[in-house]
Short mmCIF file of C-alpha atoms in Angstrom, two decimals:
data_model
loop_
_atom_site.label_atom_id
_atom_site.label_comp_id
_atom_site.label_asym_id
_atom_site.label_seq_id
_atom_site.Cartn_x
_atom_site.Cartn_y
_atom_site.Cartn_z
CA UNK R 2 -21.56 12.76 23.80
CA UNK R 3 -21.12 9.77 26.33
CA UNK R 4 -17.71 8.13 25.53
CA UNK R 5 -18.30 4.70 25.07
CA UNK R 6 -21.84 4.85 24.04
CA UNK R 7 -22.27 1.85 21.53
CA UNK R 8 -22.72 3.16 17.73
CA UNK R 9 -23.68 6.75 18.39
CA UNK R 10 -25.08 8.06 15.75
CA UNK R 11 -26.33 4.87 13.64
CA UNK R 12 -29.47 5.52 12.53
CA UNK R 13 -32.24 2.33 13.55
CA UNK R 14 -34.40 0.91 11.22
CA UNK R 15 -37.93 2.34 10.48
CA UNK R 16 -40.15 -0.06 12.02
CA UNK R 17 -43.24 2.25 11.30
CA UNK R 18 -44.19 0.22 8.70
CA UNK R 19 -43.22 2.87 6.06
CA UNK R 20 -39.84 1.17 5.35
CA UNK R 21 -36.35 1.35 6.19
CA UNK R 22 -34.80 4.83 6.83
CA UNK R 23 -32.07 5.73 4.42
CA UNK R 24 -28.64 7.01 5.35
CA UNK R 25 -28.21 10.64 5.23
CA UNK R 26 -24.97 11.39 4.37
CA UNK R 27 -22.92 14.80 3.91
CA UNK R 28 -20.14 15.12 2.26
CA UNK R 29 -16.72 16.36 3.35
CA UNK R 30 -15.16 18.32 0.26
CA UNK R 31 -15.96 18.90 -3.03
CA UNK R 32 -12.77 17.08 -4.14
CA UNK R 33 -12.91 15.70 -8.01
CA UNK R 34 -13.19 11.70 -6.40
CA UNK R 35 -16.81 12.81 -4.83
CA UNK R 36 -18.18 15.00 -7.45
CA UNK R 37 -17.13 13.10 -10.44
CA UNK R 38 -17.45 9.32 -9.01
CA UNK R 39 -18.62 8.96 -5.04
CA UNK R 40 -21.48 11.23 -5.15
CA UNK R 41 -23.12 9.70 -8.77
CA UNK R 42 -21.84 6.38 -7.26
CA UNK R 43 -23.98 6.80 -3.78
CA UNK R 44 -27.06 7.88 -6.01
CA UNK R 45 -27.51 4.76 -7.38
CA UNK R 46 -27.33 2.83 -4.27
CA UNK R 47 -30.74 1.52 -2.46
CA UNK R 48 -29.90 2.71 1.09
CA UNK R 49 -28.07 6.32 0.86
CA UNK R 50 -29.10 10.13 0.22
CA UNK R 51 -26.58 12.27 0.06
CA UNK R 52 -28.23 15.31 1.62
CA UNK R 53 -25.20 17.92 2.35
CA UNK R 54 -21.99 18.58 1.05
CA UNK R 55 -19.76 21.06 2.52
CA UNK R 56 -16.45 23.65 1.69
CA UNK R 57 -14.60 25.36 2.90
CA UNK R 58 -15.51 28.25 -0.06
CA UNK R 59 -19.22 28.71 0.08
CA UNK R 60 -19.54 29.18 -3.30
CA UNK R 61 -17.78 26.25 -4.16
CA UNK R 62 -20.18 23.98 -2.13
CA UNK R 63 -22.79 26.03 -3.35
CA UNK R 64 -22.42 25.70 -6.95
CA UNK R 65 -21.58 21.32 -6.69
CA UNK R 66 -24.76 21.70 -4.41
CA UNK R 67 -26.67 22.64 -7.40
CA UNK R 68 -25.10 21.05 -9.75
CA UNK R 69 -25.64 17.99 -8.17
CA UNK R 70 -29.36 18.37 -6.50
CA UNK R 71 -27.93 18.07 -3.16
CA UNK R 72 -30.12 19.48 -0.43
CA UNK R 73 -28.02 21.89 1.55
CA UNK R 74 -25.07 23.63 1.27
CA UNK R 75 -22.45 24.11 3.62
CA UNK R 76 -19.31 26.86 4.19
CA UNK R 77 -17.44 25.28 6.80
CA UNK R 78 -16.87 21.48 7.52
CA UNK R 79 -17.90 22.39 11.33
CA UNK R 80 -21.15 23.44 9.78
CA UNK R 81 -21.67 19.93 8.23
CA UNK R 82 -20.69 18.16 11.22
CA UNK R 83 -23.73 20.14 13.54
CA UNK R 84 -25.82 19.66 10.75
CA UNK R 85 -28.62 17.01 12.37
CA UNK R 86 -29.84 15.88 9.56
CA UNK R 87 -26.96 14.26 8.56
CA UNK R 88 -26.31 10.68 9.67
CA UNK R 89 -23.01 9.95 8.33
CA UNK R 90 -20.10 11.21 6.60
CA UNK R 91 -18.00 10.41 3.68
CA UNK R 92 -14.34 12.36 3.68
CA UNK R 93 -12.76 12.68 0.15
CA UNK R 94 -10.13 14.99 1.74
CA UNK R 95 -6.42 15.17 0.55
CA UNK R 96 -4.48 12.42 2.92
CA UNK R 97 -2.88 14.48 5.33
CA UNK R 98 -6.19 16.10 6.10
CA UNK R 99 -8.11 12.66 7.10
CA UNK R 100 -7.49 12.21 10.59
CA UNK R 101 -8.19 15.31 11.55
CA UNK R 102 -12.13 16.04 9.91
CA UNK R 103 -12.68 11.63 10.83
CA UNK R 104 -11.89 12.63 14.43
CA UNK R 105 -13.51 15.61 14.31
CA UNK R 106 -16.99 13.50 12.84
CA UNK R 107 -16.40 10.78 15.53
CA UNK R 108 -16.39 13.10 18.02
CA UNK R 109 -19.59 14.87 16.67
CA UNK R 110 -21.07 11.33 16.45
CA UNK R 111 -21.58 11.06 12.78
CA UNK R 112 -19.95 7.63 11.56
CA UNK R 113 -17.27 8.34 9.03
CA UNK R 114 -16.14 6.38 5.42
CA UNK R 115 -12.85 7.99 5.07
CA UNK R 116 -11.04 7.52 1.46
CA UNK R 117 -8.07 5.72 1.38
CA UNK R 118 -5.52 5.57 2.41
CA UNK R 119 -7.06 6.31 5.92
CA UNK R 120 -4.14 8.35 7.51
CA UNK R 121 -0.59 9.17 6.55
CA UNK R 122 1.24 6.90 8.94
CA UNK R 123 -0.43 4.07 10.37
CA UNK R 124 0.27 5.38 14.31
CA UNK R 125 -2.14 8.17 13.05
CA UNK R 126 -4.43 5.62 11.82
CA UNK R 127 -4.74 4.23 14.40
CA UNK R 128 -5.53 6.72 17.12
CA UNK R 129 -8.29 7.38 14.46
CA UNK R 130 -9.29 3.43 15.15
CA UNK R 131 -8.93 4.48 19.37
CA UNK R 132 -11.25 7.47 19.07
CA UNK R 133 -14.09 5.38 16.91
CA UNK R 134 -13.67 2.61 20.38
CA UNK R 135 -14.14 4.98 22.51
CA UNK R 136 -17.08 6.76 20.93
CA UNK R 137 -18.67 3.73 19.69
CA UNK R 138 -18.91 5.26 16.18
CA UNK R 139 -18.38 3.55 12.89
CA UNK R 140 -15.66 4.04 10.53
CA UNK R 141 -14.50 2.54 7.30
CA UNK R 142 -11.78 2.78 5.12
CA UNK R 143 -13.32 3.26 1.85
CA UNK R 144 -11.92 0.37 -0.72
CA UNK R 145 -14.52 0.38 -2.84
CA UNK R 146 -13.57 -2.44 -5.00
CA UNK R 147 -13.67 -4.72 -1.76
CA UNK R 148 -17.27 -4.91 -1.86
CA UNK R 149 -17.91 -5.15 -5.60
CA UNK R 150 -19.67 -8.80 -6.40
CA UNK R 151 -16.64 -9.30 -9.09
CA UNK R 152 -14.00 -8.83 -6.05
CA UNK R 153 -16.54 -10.98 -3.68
CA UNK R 154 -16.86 -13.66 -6.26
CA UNK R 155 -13.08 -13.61 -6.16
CA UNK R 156 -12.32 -14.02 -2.47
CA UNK R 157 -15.12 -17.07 -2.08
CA UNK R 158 -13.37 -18.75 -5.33
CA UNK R 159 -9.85 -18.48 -3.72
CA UNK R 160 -11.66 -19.87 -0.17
CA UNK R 161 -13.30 -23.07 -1.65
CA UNK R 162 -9.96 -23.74 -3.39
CA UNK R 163 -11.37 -23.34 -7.00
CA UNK R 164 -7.39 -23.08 -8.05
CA UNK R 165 -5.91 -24.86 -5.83
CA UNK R 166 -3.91 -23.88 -2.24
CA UNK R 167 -2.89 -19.91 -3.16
CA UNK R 168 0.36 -19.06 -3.95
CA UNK R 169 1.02 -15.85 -5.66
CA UNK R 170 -0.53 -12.29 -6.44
CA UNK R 171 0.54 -10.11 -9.33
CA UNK R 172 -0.63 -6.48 -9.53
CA UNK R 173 -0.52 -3.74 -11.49
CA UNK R 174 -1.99 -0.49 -11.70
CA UNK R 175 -0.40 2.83 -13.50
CA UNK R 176 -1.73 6.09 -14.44
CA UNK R 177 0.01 9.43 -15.87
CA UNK R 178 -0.07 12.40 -14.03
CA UNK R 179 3.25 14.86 -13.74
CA UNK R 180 1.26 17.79 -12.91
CA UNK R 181 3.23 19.50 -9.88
CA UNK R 182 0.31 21.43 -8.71
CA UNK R 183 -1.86 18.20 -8.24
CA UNK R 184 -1.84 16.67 -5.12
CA UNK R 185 -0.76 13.35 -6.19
CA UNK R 186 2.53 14.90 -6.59
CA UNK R 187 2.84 16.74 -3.46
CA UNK R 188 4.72 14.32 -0.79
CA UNK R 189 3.15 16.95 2.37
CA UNK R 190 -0.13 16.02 1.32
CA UNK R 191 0.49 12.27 0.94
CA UNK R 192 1.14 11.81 -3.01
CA UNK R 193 2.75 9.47 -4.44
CA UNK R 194 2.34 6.10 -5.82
CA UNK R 195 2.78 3.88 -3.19
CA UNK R 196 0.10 5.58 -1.13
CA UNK R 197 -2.17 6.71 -4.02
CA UNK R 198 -2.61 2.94 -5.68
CA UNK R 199 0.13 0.51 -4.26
CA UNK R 200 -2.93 0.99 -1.04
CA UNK R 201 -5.06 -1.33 -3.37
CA UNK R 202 -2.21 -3.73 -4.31
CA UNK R 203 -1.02 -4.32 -1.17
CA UNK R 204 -4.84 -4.53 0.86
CA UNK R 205 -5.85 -7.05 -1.91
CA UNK R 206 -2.89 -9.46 -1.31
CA UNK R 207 -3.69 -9.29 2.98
CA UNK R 208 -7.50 -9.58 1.52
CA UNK R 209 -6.62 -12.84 -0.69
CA UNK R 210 -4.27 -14.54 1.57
CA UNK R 211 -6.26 -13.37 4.95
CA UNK R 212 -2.57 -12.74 6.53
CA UNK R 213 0.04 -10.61 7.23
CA UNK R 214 3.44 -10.63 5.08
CA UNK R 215 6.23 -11.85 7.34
CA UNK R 216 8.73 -10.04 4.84
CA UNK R 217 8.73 -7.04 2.70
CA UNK R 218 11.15 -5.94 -0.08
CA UNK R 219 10.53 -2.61 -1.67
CA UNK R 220 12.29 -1.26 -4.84
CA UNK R 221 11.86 2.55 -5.50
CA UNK R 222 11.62 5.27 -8.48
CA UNK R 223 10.97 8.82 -7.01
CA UNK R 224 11.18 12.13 -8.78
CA UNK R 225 13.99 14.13 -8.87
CA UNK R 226 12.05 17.61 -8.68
CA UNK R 227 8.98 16.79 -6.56
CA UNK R 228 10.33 14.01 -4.43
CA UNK R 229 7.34 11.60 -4.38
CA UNK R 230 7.83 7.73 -5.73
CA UNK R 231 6.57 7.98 -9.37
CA UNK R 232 7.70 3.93 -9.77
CA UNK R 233 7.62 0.98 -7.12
CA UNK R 234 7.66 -2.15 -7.19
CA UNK R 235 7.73 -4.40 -4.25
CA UNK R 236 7.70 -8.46 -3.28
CA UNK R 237 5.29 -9.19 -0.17
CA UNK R 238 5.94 -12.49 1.66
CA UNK R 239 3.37 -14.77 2.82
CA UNK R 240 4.68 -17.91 4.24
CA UNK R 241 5.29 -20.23 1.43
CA UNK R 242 3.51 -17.60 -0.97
CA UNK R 243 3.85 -14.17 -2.26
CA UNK R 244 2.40 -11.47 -4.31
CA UNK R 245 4.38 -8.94 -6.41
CA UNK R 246 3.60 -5.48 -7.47
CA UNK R 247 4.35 -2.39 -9.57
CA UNK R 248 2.58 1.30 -9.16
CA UNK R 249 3.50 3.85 -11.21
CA UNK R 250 2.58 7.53 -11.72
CA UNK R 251 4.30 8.04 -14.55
CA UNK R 252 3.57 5.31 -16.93
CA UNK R 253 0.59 4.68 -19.22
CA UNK R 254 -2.80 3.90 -17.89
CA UNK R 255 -3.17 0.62 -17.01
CA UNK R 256 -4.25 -2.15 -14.46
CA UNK R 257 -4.68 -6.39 -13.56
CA UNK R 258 -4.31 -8.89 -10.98
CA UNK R 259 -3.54 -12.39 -11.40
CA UNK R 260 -3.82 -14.86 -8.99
CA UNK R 261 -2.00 -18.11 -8.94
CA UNK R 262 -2.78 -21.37 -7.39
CA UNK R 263 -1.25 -24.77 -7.60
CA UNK R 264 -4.01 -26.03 -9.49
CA UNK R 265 -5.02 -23.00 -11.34
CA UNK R 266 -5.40 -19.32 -11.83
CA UNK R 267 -7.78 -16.67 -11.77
CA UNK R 268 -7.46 -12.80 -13.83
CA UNK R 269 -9.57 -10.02 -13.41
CA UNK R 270 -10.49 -7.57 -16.05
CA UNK R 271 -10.34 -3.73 -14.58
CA UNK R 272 -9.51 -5.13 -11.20
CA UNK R 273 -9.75 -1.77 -9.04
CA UNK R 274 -11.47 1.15 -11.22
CA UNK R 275 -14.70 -1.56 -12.06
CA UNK R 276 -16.43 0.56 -14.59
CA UNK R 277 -20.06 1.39 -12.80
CA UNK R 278 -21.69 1.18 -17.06
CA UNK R 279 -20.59 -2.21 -18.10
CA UNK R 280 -20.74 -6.15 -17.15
CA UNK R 281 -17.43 -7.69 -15.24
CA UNK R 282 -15.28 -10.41 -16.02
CA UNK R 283 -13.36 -12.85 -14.33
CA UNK R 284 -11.50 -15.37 -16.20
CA UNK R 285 -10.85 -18.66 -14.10
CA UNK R 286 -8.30 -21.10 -15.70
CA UNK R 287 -7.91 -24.23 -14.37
CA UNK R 288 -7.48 -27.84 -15.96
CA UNK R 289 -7.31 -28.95 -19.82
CA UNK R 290 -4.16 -28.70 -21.01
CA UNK R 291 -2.03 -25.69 -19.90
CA UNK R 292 -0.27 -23.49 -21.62
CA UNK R 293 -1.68 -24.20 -24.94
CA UNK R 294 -4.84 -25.56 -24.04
CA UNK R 295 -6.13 -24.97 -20.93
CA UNK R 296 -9.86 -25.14 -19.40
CA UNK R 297 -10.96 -21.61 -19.21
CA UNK R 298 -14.46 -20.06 -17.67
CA UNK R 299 -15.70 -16.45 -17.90
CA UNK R 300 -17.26 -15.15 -15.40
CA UNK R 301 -19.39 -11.79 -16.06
CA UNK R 302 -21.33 -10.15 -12.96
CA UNK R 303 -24.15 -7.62 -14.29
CA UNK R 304 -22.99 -4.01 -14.21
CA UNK R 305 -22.99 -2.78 -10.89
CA UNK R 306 -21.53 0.72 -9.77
CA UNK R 307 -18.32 -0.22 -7.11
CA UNK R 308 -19.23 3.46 -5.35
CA UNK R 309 -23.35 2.29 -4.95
CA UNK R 310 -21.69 -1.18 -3.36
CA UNK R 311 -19.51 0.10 -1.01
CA UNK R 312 -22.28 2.83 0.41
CA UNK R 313 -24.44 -0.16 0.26
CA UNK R 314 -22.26 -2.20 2.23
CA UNK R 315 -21.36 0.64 4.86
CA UNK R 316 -24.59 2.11 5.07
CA UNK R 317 -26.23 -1.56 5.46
CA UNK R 318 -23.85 -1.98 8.74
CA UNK R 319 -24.95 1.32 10.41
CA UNK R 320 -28.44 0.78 9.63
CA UNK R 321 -28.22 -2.36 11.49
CA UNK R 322 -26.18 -1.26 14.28
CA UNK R 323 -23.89 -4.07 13.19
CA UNK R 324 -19.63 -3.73 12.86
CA UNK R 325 -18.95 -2.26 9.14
CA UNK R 326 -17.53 -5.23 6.66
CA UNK R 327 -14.18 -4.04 6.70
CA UNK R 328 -12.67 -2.84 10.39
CA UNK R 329 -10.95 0.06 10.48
CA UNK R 330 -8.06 -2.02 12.27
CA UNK R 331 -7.74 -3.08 8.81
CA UNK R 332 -6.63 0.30 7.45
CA UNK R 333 -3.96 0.54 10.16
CA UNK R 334 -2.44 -2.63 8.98
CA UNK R 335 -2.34 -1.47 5.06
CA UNK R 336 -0.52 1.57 6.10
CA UNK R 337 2.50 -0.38 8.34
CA UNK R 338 3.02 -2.30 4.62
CA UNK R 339 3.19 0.95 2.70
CA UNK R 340 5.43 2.02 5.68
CA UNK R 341 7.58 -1.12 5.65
CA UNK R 342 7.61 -0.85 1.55
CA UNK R 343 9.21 2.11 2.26
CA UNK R 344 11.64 1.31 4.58
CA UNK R 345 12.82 -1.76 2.45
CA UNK R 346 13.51 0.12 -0.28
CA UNK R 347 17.27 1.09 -0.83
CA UNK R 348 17.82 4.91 -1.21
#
């Protein structure tokens, strides 16, 4: 492959008249996020197949093969990778695993939409981001909420100063899981809180205030036996503004952002795990009489799938041969937050 060679392996449009070609896409892993969400996710969008999926157990692939009509079945991920029938790639790997199979697809020309978070320190990310330059092939950090019309009704509400000039962002997101054996809890593999979810909280506030914090202040829980952060909590400054978060492993299911302005303030129901079988909301406050009486709208976007939007959204941008919506510089940046979150914690 010619280094250098703009968008190697985008597929063009069909100009046959027939239609546009579909992306064929294979699928790194059988990992729970692709079977249970990705895959049914990239089913339902207008401008994906999901044609391979590949193992490193044959029978494994085999069996998720059938189970979910996928064309071929692969044992190795090498195999997937000289498959040429497959256009792109999606990589549900464990963390510490992503840099690795992404280079190995850029190098094989297949553009990549790695899960999140893309690497497990951002100097890995970004020789990822140096090999995609120099082969000219797409990849994306996949965030799928970023591209879901609830989160993109958000962003142009914040932009045309619906609340006001932005000042604060308060997230949280928790889940339970203290199973040892998962990798979530396994600090090698990149587990933990911070980098499981505190990815989203942290990539939403750059998203909403289209910056870089000048100051980070970290505050963290680990646990005692497995070693990863189970609690954190940190305070991201943004000039004049700020947004504040909490992640937490250990703590009941649950998740919101809030964002502030001086002249209002906007919530969002299920803000990162959008259901893909039920309407949206967004609740905008602003005006009337605040606290006790203050002008409220509800806004509720059709059910749409966050999984369909994002392959939508990637897909769309190879198709075209245009840049994907979100650079992968972008996923570099995330990971020096969660790296500075870290370091501005007190031990």
């Amino acid at each position: 492959m010619a280094t250098g060679s703009p968008h190697v392996g985008t597929v063009a449009p069909d100009t046959s008249g027939g239609g546009h070609r579909r992306l064929r896409m294979g699928v790194l892993s059988t990992a729970d996020i692709a079977v249970k969400k990705v895959i049914p996710g990239m089913r339902r969008s207008a401008l994906v197949d999901v044609v391979a999926i590949a193992s490193r157990h044959a029978g494994r692939a085999e069996a998720v093969a059938s189970e979910l009509a996928i064309e071929r079945a692969h044992a190795s991920y090498e195999a997937l990778l000289a498959d040429p029938d497959v256009d792109a790639v999606y990589i549900p790997l464990p963390n510490h695993l992503h840099a690795e199979w992404t280079i190995a697809a850029l190098h094989a020309g297949k553009p990549v939409l790695c899960e999140k978070p893309i690497a497990m320190t951002a100097d890995e990310a970004q020789g990822m981001v140096d090999v995609a330059h120099e082969t000219g092939v797409p990849l994306m950090e996949a965030f799928m909420y970023r591209q879901h019309p609830s989160w993109l009704a958000v962003r142009e509400l914040v932009a045309a100063g619906r609340i006001g000039r932005l000042r604060a962002v308060d997230s949280w997101f928790s889940y339970f899981n203290d199973d040892p054996a998962n990798i979530r809890n396994i600090g090698a593999f990149g587990g933990g809180a911070l980098y499981d979810i505190g990815c989203y909280t942290i990539n939403l506030a750059r998203m909403l205030f289209g910056a870089e914090p000048d100051d980070v202040l970290g505050r963290i829980v680990r646990d005692p036996a497995l070693g990863v952060d189970v609690l954190t909590s940190a305070i991201l400054g943004f000039g004049d503004g700020m947004a504040t978060f909490t992640v937490s492993t250990r703590v009941e299911p649950d998740q919101r952002v809030h964002v502030y302005g001086d002249r209002g303030r906007i919530s969002i129901d299920i803000p990162f795990n959008i259901p893909p079988d039920r309407p949206t909301r967004v609740r905008v406050v602003a005006g009337g009489d605040p606290p006790v009486a203050p002008g409220e709208e509800v806004l509720e976007f059709e059910t749409v799938d966050p999984y369909a939007a994002e392959a939508d959204a990637f897909a769309g941008a190879v198709l075209a041969g245009q840049p994907v919506p979100v650079p992968p510089e972008d996923a570099v940046a995330n990971l020096r937050i969660i790296e500075r979150v870290f370091a501005g914690s007190p031990r």
